[in-house]
XYZ file of C-alpha atoms in Angstrom:
611
model
C 25.241 -1.366 18.424
C 24.416 1.969 19.978
C 26.273 2.991 23.129
C 24.610 3.365 26.510
C 22.835 6.685 27.058
C 19.815 8.181 28.737
C 17.009 10.492 27.639
C 14.994 12.681 29.972
C 11.582 14.103 29.233
C 7.860 13.766 29.723
C 7.122 10.080 29.198
C 3.721 9.317 27.712
C 2.869 5.892 29.142
C 0.142 4.500 26.898
C -0.111 1.332 29.009
C -1.032 3.117 32.252
C -2.566 6.159 30.520
C -0.358 8.574 32.391
C 2.262 11.215 31.643
C 5.186 11.742 33.996
C 8.738 13.003 33.846
C 11.227 10.204 33.509
C 14.706 9.154 32.522
C 14.920 6.419 29.881
C 18.154 4.441 30.146
C 19.280 2.600 27.023
C 22.038 0.014 26.675
C 22.797 -2.364 23.816
C 19.704 -1.235 21.954
C 17.322 -2.059 24.824
C 15.525 -0.009 27.465
C 17.255 -1.061 30.676
C 15.568 1.358 33.080
C 12.709 3.823 33.304
C 13.280 6.110 36.261
C 10.484 8.397 37.369
C 11.704 11.858 38.312
C 10.288 14.436 40.653
C 9.200 17.668 39.032
C 12.104 19.711 40.321
C 14.570 17.237 38.804
C 12.820 16.932 35.460
C 13.300 18.797 32.242
C 9.745 19.882 31.576
C 10.661 21.547 28.296
C 12.535 18.553 26.879
C 9.617 17.173 24.912
C 7.360 14.146 25.117
C 8.768 10.640 24.854
C 6.437 8.315 22.908
C 6.547 4.867 21.356
C 7.449 5.094 17.662
C 4.710 5.356 15.041
C 3.820 2.450 12.764
C 2.111 2.562 9.363
C -0.222 -0.427 9.694
C -0.752 -1.009 5.984
C 1.423 0.457 3.264
C 2.682 -0.452 -0.171
C 6.229 0.895 -0.032
C 6.353 0.758 -3.823
C 3.780 3.556 -4.095
C 6.279 5.979 -2.583
C 8.373 5.380 -5.726
C 11.226 4.661 -3.303
C 12.939 1.390 -2.482
C 12.443 0.423 1.200
C 15.790 1.821 2.331
C 14.937 5.253 0.900
C 11.375 5.123 2.242
C 12.870 4.607 5.696
C 15.157 7.615 5.234
C 12.162 9.918 4.798
C 9.780 8.232 7.236
C 11.997 8.335 10.348
C 12.021 12.138 10.266
C 8.313 11.998 11.148
C 8.699 9.459 13.963
C 7.827 6.323 12.005
C 9.914 3.385 13.242
C 8.224 0.542 11.357
C 5.694 -0.481 8.764
C 3.345 -3.341 8.008
C 4.115 -3.567 4.302
C 2.307 -5.477 1.584
C 4.746 -6.065 -1.324
C 2.060 -7.148 -3.756
C 2.824 -4.300 -6.162
C 6.291 -5.603 -6.978
C 5.028 -9.184 -6.681
C 2.576 -8.520 -9.526
C 5.547 -7.528 -11.664
C 8.365 -9.818 -10.519
C 6.742 -12.525 -8.393
C 8.642 -14.142 -5.527
C 11.829 -12.372 -6.608
C 10.121 -9.042 -6.030
C 9.194 -9.939 -2.459
C 12.759 -11.087 -1.808
C 14.079 -7.805 -3.226
C 11.966 -5.774 -0.774
C 13.006 -7.883 2.206
C 16.717 -7.763 1.403
C 16.806 -4.050 0.617
C 14.902 -3.263 3.814
C 17.394 -5.245 5.907
C 20.188 -2.882 4.913
C 18.943 0.001 7.047
C 17.963 0.486 10.688
C 14.192 0.448 10.276
C 11.571 -2.154 11.142
C 9.902 -3.309 7.940
C 7.373 -6.107 8.385
C 6.362 -7.654 5.090
C 3.351 -9.798 4.234
C 2.822 -12.647 1.789
C 0.763 -11.243 -1.117
C -2.517 -13.134 -1.283
C -3.850 -12.054 -4.681
C -1.223 -12.069 -7.427
C -2.570 -11.398 -9.950
C -5.488 -9.530 -8.458
C -7.879 -10.797 -11.173
C -7.835 -12.844 -14.350
C -9.136 -9.841 -16.292
C -5.744 -8.156 -16.646
C -2.171 -9.016 -17.591
C 0.323 -9.197 -14.738
C 3.973 -10.132 -14.765
C 3.729 -12.995 -12.286
C 1.426 -15.232 -10.280
C 1.724 -16.574 -6.725
C -0.225 -19.745 -6.012
C -1.005 -21.229 -2.593
C 2.315 -23.107 -2.534
C 4.216 -19.863 -3.193
C 2.273 -18.118 -0.443
C 2.899 -21.000 1.939
C 6.637 -20.873 1.218
C 6.662 -17.142 1.951
C 4.681 -17.554 5.177
C 7.308 -19.999 6.430
C 9.870 -17.185 6.373
C 10.476 -15.304 9.624
C 10.497 -12.006 7.721
C 6.907 -12.557 6.552
C 4.563 -11.559 9.358
C 1.102 -11.971 7.851
C -1.034 -12.854 4.820
C -1.621 -9.540 3.114
C -4.900 -8.108 1.942
C -7.327 -10.765 0.751
C -8.900 -8.814 -2.089
C -10.662 -11.849 -3.517
C -13.660 -11.666 -1.205
C -15.871 -13.609 -3.655
C -13.274 -16.373 -3.433
C -13.693 -16.396 0.339
C -17.490 -16.368 0.180
C -17.579 -19.236 -2.318
C -14.782 -21.356 -0.821
C -12.333 -21.039 -3.696
C -9.785 -23.792 -3.083
C -6.665 -21.682 -3.708
C -7.971 -18.843 -1.532
C -8.802 -21.180 1.320
C -5.410 -22.874 1.157
C -3.701 -19.497 1.532
C -5.858 -18.611 4.532
C -5.314 -22.104 5.972
C -1.548 -21.726 5.771
C -1.634 -18.366 7.560
C -3.910 -19.690 10.291
C -1.786 -22.800 10.832
C 1.389 -20.728 11.077
C -0.199 -18.308 13.534
C 0.029 -15.302 11.213
C -2.813 -12.751 10.807
C -4.820 -12.370 7.608
C -5.486 -8.854 6.328
C -8.758 -8.024 4.611
C -9.808 -5.910 1.650
C -13.548 -5.763 1.098
C -14.777 -2.280 0.193
C -18.487 -1.833 0.728
C -19.109 -5.365 2.008
C -21.895 -5.345 4.606
C -24.263 -7.607 6.497
C -24.232 -11.360 6.127
C -21.651 -11.311 3.352
C -19.310 -9.311 5.593
C -19.802 -11.836 8.395
C -19.035 -14.766 6.109
C -15.971 -12.996 4.750
C -14.585 -12.077 8.169
C -15.159 -15.443 9.809
C -15.340 -18.080 7.063
C -15.698 -21.655 8.282
C -13.136 -24.230 7.115
C -14.264 -25.515 3.691
C -14.359 -29.170 4.746
C -15.913 -28.657 8.174
C -14.155 -29.161 11.493
C -11.350 -26.808 12.477
C -8.944 -24.732 10.428
C -6.103 -26.774 11.937
C -7.655 -30.015 10.684
C -8.296 -28.454 7.285
C -4.666 -27.440 7.040
C -3.305 -30.819 8.085
C -5.625 -32.845 5.841
C -6.010 -30.697 2.746
C -3.409 -27.915 2.658
C -0.122 -29.354 3.925
C -0.225 -32.476 1.707
C -0.632 -30.320 -1.400
C 2.348 -28.095 -0.658
C 5.347 -28.943 -2.834
C 8.265 -29.642 -0.508
C 10.648 -28.440 -3.190
C 8.742 -25.230 -3.932
C 11.172 -22.510 -4.853
C 11.193 -19.672 -2.345
C 13.782 -17.456 -3.959
C 14.638 -16.445 -7.471
C 17.803 -15.299 -9.174
C 17.476 -12.070 -11.080
C 19.178 -11.872 -14.446
C 20.242 -8.260 -14.837
C 21.507 -6.262 -17.753
C 19.777 -8.214 -20.520
C 17.938 -6.379 -23.249
C 14.508 -6.548 -21.637
C 15.388 -6.341 -17.927
C 13.657 -9.687 -17.505
C 14.117 -12.131 -14.673
C 14.081 -15.916 -14.450
C 13.697 -18.487 -11.697
C 16.322 -20.663 -10.166
C 15.222 -23.630 -8.091
C 16.267 -23.712 -4.460
C 15.051 -26.347 -2.098
C 13.559 -25.735 1.319
C 11.242 -28.319 2.831
C 7.766 -27.410 3.934
C 7.441 -27.218 7.719
C 5.907 -30.472 9.017
C 2.386 -30.100 10.351
C 3.496 -31.450 13.731
C 5.742 -28.407 14.210
C 3.049 -25.854 13.347
C 1.700 -23.935 16.350
C -1.909 -24.739 17.308
C -4.598 -22.385 16.037
C -5.766 -19.555 18.209
C -9.333 -19.599 19.405
C -12.332 -17.900 17.826
C -12.794 -14.412 16.484
C -12.210 -13.027 13.045
C -10.247 -15.141 10.592
C -9.737 -12.175 8.265
C -8.965 -9.673 10.956
C -8.447 -6.176 9.472
C -9.835 -3.959 6.741
C -8.443 -0.649 5.488
C -11.090 -0.165 2.766
C -14.085 1.127 4.746
C -15.334 4.411 3.351
C -18.324 4.963 5.673
C -18.683 4.769 9.435
C -21.668 2.444 9.027
C -19.613 -0.057 7.053
C -16.833 0.060 9.643
C -19.286 -0.486 12.504
C -20.695 -3.492 10.674
C -17.238 -5.046 10.404
C -16.269 -4.133 13.960
C -19.379 -5.963 15.112
C -18.123 -9.131 13.458
C -14.774 -8.928 15.246
C -12.652 -7.169 12.637
C -10.180 -4.364 13.369
C -10.469 -1.225 11.244
C -7.423 0.510 9.801
C -8.123 4.184 9.139
C -6.450 5.118 5.875
C -5.203 8.515 4.819
C -2.922 8.313 1.815
C -2.070 10.492 -1.142
C -5.285 9.537 -2.972
C -7.585 7.475 -0.730
C -8.649 9.472 2.315
C -11.048 7.971 4.871
C -9.916 9.786 8.033
C -12.833 12.203 8.242
C -15.418 9.465 7.723
C -13.970 7.075 10.317
C -11.967 8.928 12.968
C -14.881 9.255 15.426
C -14.728 5.481 15.876
C -11.561 5.984 17.911
C -13.623 7.424 20.792
C -15.327 4.092 21.421
C -13.011 1.484 19.840
C -9.459 2.399 20.894
C -8.251 -1.208 20.860
C -9.678 -2.014 17.430
C -8.436 0.947 15.390
C -5.098 1.348 13.585
C -3.698 4.047 11.244
C -2.246 3.604 7.767
C -1.361 5.448 4.590
C -1.799 2.492 2.183
C -0.254 4.433 -0.721
C 1.834 7.553 -0.198
C 3.735 9.427 -2.886
C 7.199 10.829 -2.095
C 6.162 14.470 -1.988
C 3.594 13.868 0.742
C 5.966 11.536 2.636
C 8.414 14.439 2.828
C 5.758 16.521 4.582
C 4.528 13.984 7.120
C 3.336 10.491 7.877
C 1.427 8.887 10.767
C 2.288 11.921 12.929
C -0.100 13.949 10.772
C -3.002 11.643 11.618
C -2.197 11.993 15.322
C -2.294 15.788 15.049
C -5.599 15.718 13.200
C -7.096 13.320 15.747
C -6.092 15.630 18.606
C -7.788 18.491 16.770
C -10.951 16.371 16.699
C -10.890 16.154 20.487
C -9.947 12.491 20.702
C -8.194 11.260 23.829
C -4.405 11.265 23.407
C -4.047 7.749 24.772
C -6.611 6.405 22.305
C -4.669 8.080 19.510
C -1.339 6.580 20.538
C -2.981 3.201 21.074
C -3.951 3.250 17.388
C -0.723 4.787 16.082
C 1.793 2.816 18.134
C 0.483 -0.055 20.250
C -2.277 -1.837 18.322
C -0.109 -2.648 15.267
C 2.605 -4.222 17.440
C 0.120 -6.335 19.338
C -1.999 -7.370 16.366
C 0.856 -8.359 14.056
C 3.224 -9.519 16.847
C 5.919 -7.131 15.703
C 9.419 -6.925 17.156
C 9.029 -3.219 17.923
C 9.462 -1.703 21.362
C 6.605 -0.015 23.217
C 8.498 1.986 25.845
C 8.653 -0.741 28.477
C 11.542 -2.164 30.451
C 13.400 -4.698 28.314
C 11.847 -3.518 25.048
C 13.865 -2.566 22.004
C 14.694 1.122 22.305
C 12.315 2.209 19.538
C 10.920 5.557 20.641
C 10.512 9.157 19.570
C 10.486 12.599 21.137
C 7.774 15.042 20.098
C 7.869 18.771 20.760
C 4.268 18.633 21.946
C 1.138 16.489 21.856
C -0.705 18.811 19.488
C 1.296 19.158 16.283
C 3.533 16.096 16.748
C 6.622 17.656 15.287
C 9.248 15.001 15.962
C 12.646 16.135 17.236
C 14.283 12.714 17.744
C 13.674 9.193 16.455
C 15.476 6.191 17.952
C 15.418 2.647 16.561
C 17.232 -0.142 18.409
C 18.807 2.565 20.555
C 20.340 4.409 17.591
C 19.419 7.990 16.750
C 18.134 7.758 13.163
C 16.650 11.257 12.811
C 16.937 14.594 14.596
C 15.207 17.907 13.968
C 14.194 17.092 10.410
C 17.464 15.441 9.393
C 17.616 11.727 8.620
C 20.750 9.774 9.482
C 19.794 6.746 7.394
C 22.275 6.420 4.549
C 21.501 5.413 0.973
C 22.550 1.930 -0.132
C 23.452 0.640 -3.567
C 20.475 -0.765 -5.505
C 20.605 -3.114 -8.486
C 17.278 -2.805 -10.354
C 14.926 -5.735 -10.840
C 12.334 -5.332 -13.588
C 10.113 -6.907 -16.187
C 9.311 -4.526 -19.027
C 9.055 -5.560 -22.657
C 6.905 -3.506 -25.006
C 7.637 -1.360 -28.036
C 6.949 2.344 -28.310
C 3.570 3.209 -29.794
C 2.158 5.619 -32.358
C -0.784 7.989 -32.071
C -2.686 5.900 -34.646
C -2.792 2.983 -32.172
C -4.804 5.131 -29.745
C -7.688 6.065 -32.057
C -11.225 5.065 -31.005
C -13.654 4.649 -33.896
C -17.426 4.598 -33.622
C -17.642 0.981 -34.742
C -15.314 -0.474 -32.065
C -16.520 1.236 -28.901
C -19.856 0.946 -27.009
C -22.260 3.764 -27.895
C -25.996 3.752 -27.238
C -28.252 6.693 -28.116
C -25.171 8.826 -28.590
C -23.879 8.085 -25.093
C -20.876 6.074 -24.002
C -19.687 4.677 -20.641
C -17.326 7.000 -18.754
C -15.225 6.413 -15.649
C -15.772 9.182 -13.100
C -12.726 9.650 -10.867
C -13.578 10.800 -7.345
C -11.267 13.006 -5.306
C -9.861 11.156 -2.294
C -11.439 7.807 -3.206
C -10.386 4.619 -4.965
C -13.924 3.842 -6.044
C -15.204 5.403 -9.263
C -18.647 6.137 -10.613
C -20.026 4.677 -13.834
C -21.504 7.407 -16.011
C -23.090 7.450 -19.460
C -22.180 10.673 -21.215
C -22.613 12.231 -24.619
C -19.822 11.078 -26.914
C -17.734 13.674 -28.757
C -17.261 12.401 -32.321
C -14.978 13.949 -34.949
C -14.559 12.242 -38.338
C -16.100 9.001 -37.014
C -13.655 8.939 -34.084
C -14.421 9.400 -30.390
C -12.166 12.094 -28.940
C -11.481 13.951 -25.692
C -13.560 17.003 -24.805
C -11.932 19.477 -22.425
C -15.161 21.492 -22.139
C -16.988 18.583 -20.536
C -13.780 17.244 -18.913
C -14.222 13.853 -20.550
C -10.785 12.706 -21.673
C -9.367 9.660 -23.369
C -7.759 7.098 -21.071
C -5.689 4.153 -22.285
C -3.882 1.174 -20.766
C -0.860 -0.310 -22.552
C 0.365 -3.827 -21.762
C 3.948 -3.412 -20.537
C 4.809 -7.128 -20.498
C 4.405 -7.770 -24.234
C 3.047 -6.022 -27.300
C -0.751 -6.123 -27.410
C -3.675 -3.978 -28.589
C -4.158 -0.835 -26.509
C -7.219 -0.751 -24.211
C -9.200 2.512 -24.452
C -11.931 4.314 -22.537
C -12.970 7.762 -21.305
C -12.589 9.350 -17.885
C -14.070 12.419 -16.186
C -12.650 14.717 -13.477
C -8.950 14.603 -14.349
C -9.239 18.180 -15.587
C -6.437 18.356 -18.144
C -6.765 21.243 -20.602
C -3.811 20.216 -22.754
C -1.206 17.457 -23.058
C -1.182 14.075 -21.340
C 0.140 12.160 -18.336
C 1.239 8.529 -18.129
C 2.454 6.122 -15.460
C 3.613 2.522 -15.060
C 2.396 2.671 -11.455
C -1.074 1.254 -12.111
C -2.493 -1.045 -9.474
C -2.326 -3.952 -9.366
C -0.734 -5.308 -12.536
C 1.197 -2.111 -13.292
C 0.681 -1.797 -16.978
C 0.993 1.725 -18.410
C -2.018 3.933 -17.751
C -2.383 7.326 -19.440
C -4.896 10.168 -19.837
C -4.665 12.886 -22.428
C -6.340 15.578 -24.491
C -5.040 14.339 -27.862
C -3.538 11.154 -29.223
C -0.172 12.697 -30.106
C 0.373 13.868 -26.530
C -0.809 10.523 -25.186
C 1.641 8.604 -27.351
C 4.480 10.936 -26.361
C 3.785 10.531 -22.629
C 3.506 6.744 -22.927
C 6.726 6.473 -24.916
C 8.633 8.445 -22.284
C 7.616 5.796 -19.750
C 8.534 2.939 -22.109
C 11.953 4.434 -22.813
C 12.687 4.554 -19.070
C 11.438 0.968 -18.545
C 8.903 2.471 -16.172
C 8.117 5.844 -14.661
C 5.695 8.767 -14.558
C 5.595 11.389 -17.293
C 3.785 14.522 -18.390
C 3.832 16.384 -21.703
C 2.352 19.669 -22.832
C 3.058 22.736 -24.912
C 5.516 23.940 -22.257
C 7.679 20.827 -22.475
C 7.918 17.325 -21.067
C 8.898 15.729 -17.757
C 9.662 12.154 -16.756
C 10.715 10.429 -13.536
C 12.271 7.068 -14.351
C 11.351 4.120 -12.115
C 13.666 1.286 -13.168
C 12.968 -0.957 -10.171
C 9.987 -2.994 -11.419
C 8.689 0.134 -13.157
C 7.611 1.228 -9.673
C 10.607 2.595 -7.763
C 13.634 4.782 -8.336
C 17.210 3.914 -7.436
C 17.919 7.531 -6.494
C 18.020 9.359 -3.172
C 14.559 9.721 -1.665
C 14.705 13.489 -1.329
C 15.847 13.842 -4.942
C 12.963 11.616 -6.101
C 10.522 13.660 -4.034
C 11.790 16.894 -5.577
C 11.528 15.535 -9.119
C 8.053 14.183 -8.484
C 6.965 17.488 -6.918
C 8.050 19.328 -10.075
C 6.118 16.949 -12.348
C 3.048 17.132 -10.122
C 3.160 20.941 -10.197
C 3.547 20.919 -13.994
C 0.445 18.715 -14.368
C -1.643 21.023 -12.184
C -0.294 24.456 -13.131
C 0.451 23.966 -16.829
C -1.768 21.079 -17.948
C -4.689 22.123 -15.742
C -5.473 18.997 -13.671
C -7.848 19.740 -10.817
C -6.956 16.609 -8.832
C -5.023 16.902 -5.566
C -2.852 13.915 -6.551
C -3.229 13.314 -10.309
C -0.740 10.445 -10.610
C -1.953 8.670 -7.484
C -5.566 8.908 -8.669
C -4.532 7.713 -12.128
C -2.746 4.714 -10.615
C -6.056 3.337 -9.297
C -8.060 3.678 -12.501
C -6.960 0.188 -13.561
C -7.672 -1.414 -10.150
C -10.474 -3.786 -11.048
C -11.194 -5.043 -7.520
C -12.483 -1.588 -6.519
C -15.866 -0.699 -8.067
C -17.456 0.599 -10.160
C -15.876 1.129 -13.584
C -12.182 0.639 -14.405
C -9.938 -0.030 -17.401
C -7.463 -2.915 -17.602
C -5.110 -3.705 -20.459
C -7.814 -6.088 -21.710
C -10.685 -3.613 -21.751
C -13.301 -1.577 -19.893
C -14.410 -3.481 -16.795
C -17.603 -3.293 -14.717
C -16.677 -3.959 -11.083
C -20.286 -4.591 -10.083
C -21.052 -7.357 -12.560
C -17.350 -8.340 -12.627
C -17.209 -8.552 -16.392
C -16.078 -6.500 -19.347
C -18.430 -3.843 -20.675
């Protein structure tokens, strides 16, 4: 436990909307006194003391770092905690993956708050490595470390009272834990029904839980899994452990009214966000490595300071090195938004909404606070968590911990012949074929119909029109390769591949020719997961042995390696995307319209069926 000490500076009191010089006294990890100082006794140049920043929705796995290494980089920028959805690793390794994230995160002084993944697998139109049913989700929600039901992507399931979906929501409501939303583009009456669905059987959600959910929960449902390491395929298997379901009589009563599904981080227009705000939902403004909605939504913070939060959702290691939630604060100040509204969104709202054990600069709170040089650029000089100094002047004091990989990866290397697309096995009408159009800064794609380039009865990439071959390889077992075409990646030579491919995390690749594609894919397979790039100038690969998503190495080393690969893809291969691998990782995400590619085929997100 940290020793007693005091910090003097300009305290930014978000609760009273005032700034005054003060001495913060800390003992045993708690704030024991806040002493206001007169100006002549203060240290006016000693910085601004703020509550710590919180990323209100993030998939740690997308940083390619295990939680302990994510924390090492994040604290430098004043982040003291996250609201983390572990559904990426859950799609690969199931319950064991969630347990891995929790246990690794506990080994460092950082406040991770994990959710119970609600949609594993995300759809039935792809191959995932695991599935979590309502009993699994219920077992997770019973754990103190699980703070909420994470993003409910299956909004049709909510609208049409899917039994499994409703049981998951019922469990969260009965246990007093928030439900996160995920409904891009949903408006009007459908949005209202999604945000505040009535209990399927009438009455109250509490009655629904007691009568229909609790009785169906298996009292002996396994809530942890033993990982078998070192076998030939890096597989895992389950081991039964018994923990009884919490009796309904011990479950806290339901809260009153309001939104049942209470947040959304997927709004991409102000009008959509206003619609959802009107139905009682909170809006999380997202600015990640690929999806960027800050510019479209930030003006909402003028009028809705208590309903707005900030998040990154998915952030690659190179951009995490540069900044985190502090960057959004600086940009909001530049937009002329009130500083107290900004800090309400960045620090206070997440703690209050998710009931997090994170201090907010009050007497008796955990000593989780930061010191910023100013309230313009938000360069962070000191970060304290539980009274311990975890970062100072750009240096992190969080130490690396040993990591034993968990994975599920079992497919053979491929040949270029397996990637060929012939005219008789791909949709062509009047010489045109469906093409995925990737959009800079967005997860959604456009559905185009473009002239096919045919050579010797085979459809091939065309760098002149920037229409390139894209493939998805099943990483869980050998299967036929799914193939399509994509526009706006911009490669002029070579190929890139990645096993970070939301949400099932099969191998996704884009390339100019089949030989390069096969080479890039095989580099990933040989590493049991990773990101790779190949071209005339050579090849690069960053191995990700933890679920094919995360490295076991030091976070700064991973960031440097990733930065080099990213630069190679842009400078040598010619990609015009700001974040090629992050954009690529969402091209298999079927729950985001309009056209995507899963390991089973080209998928139309509007009609929700294969093309």
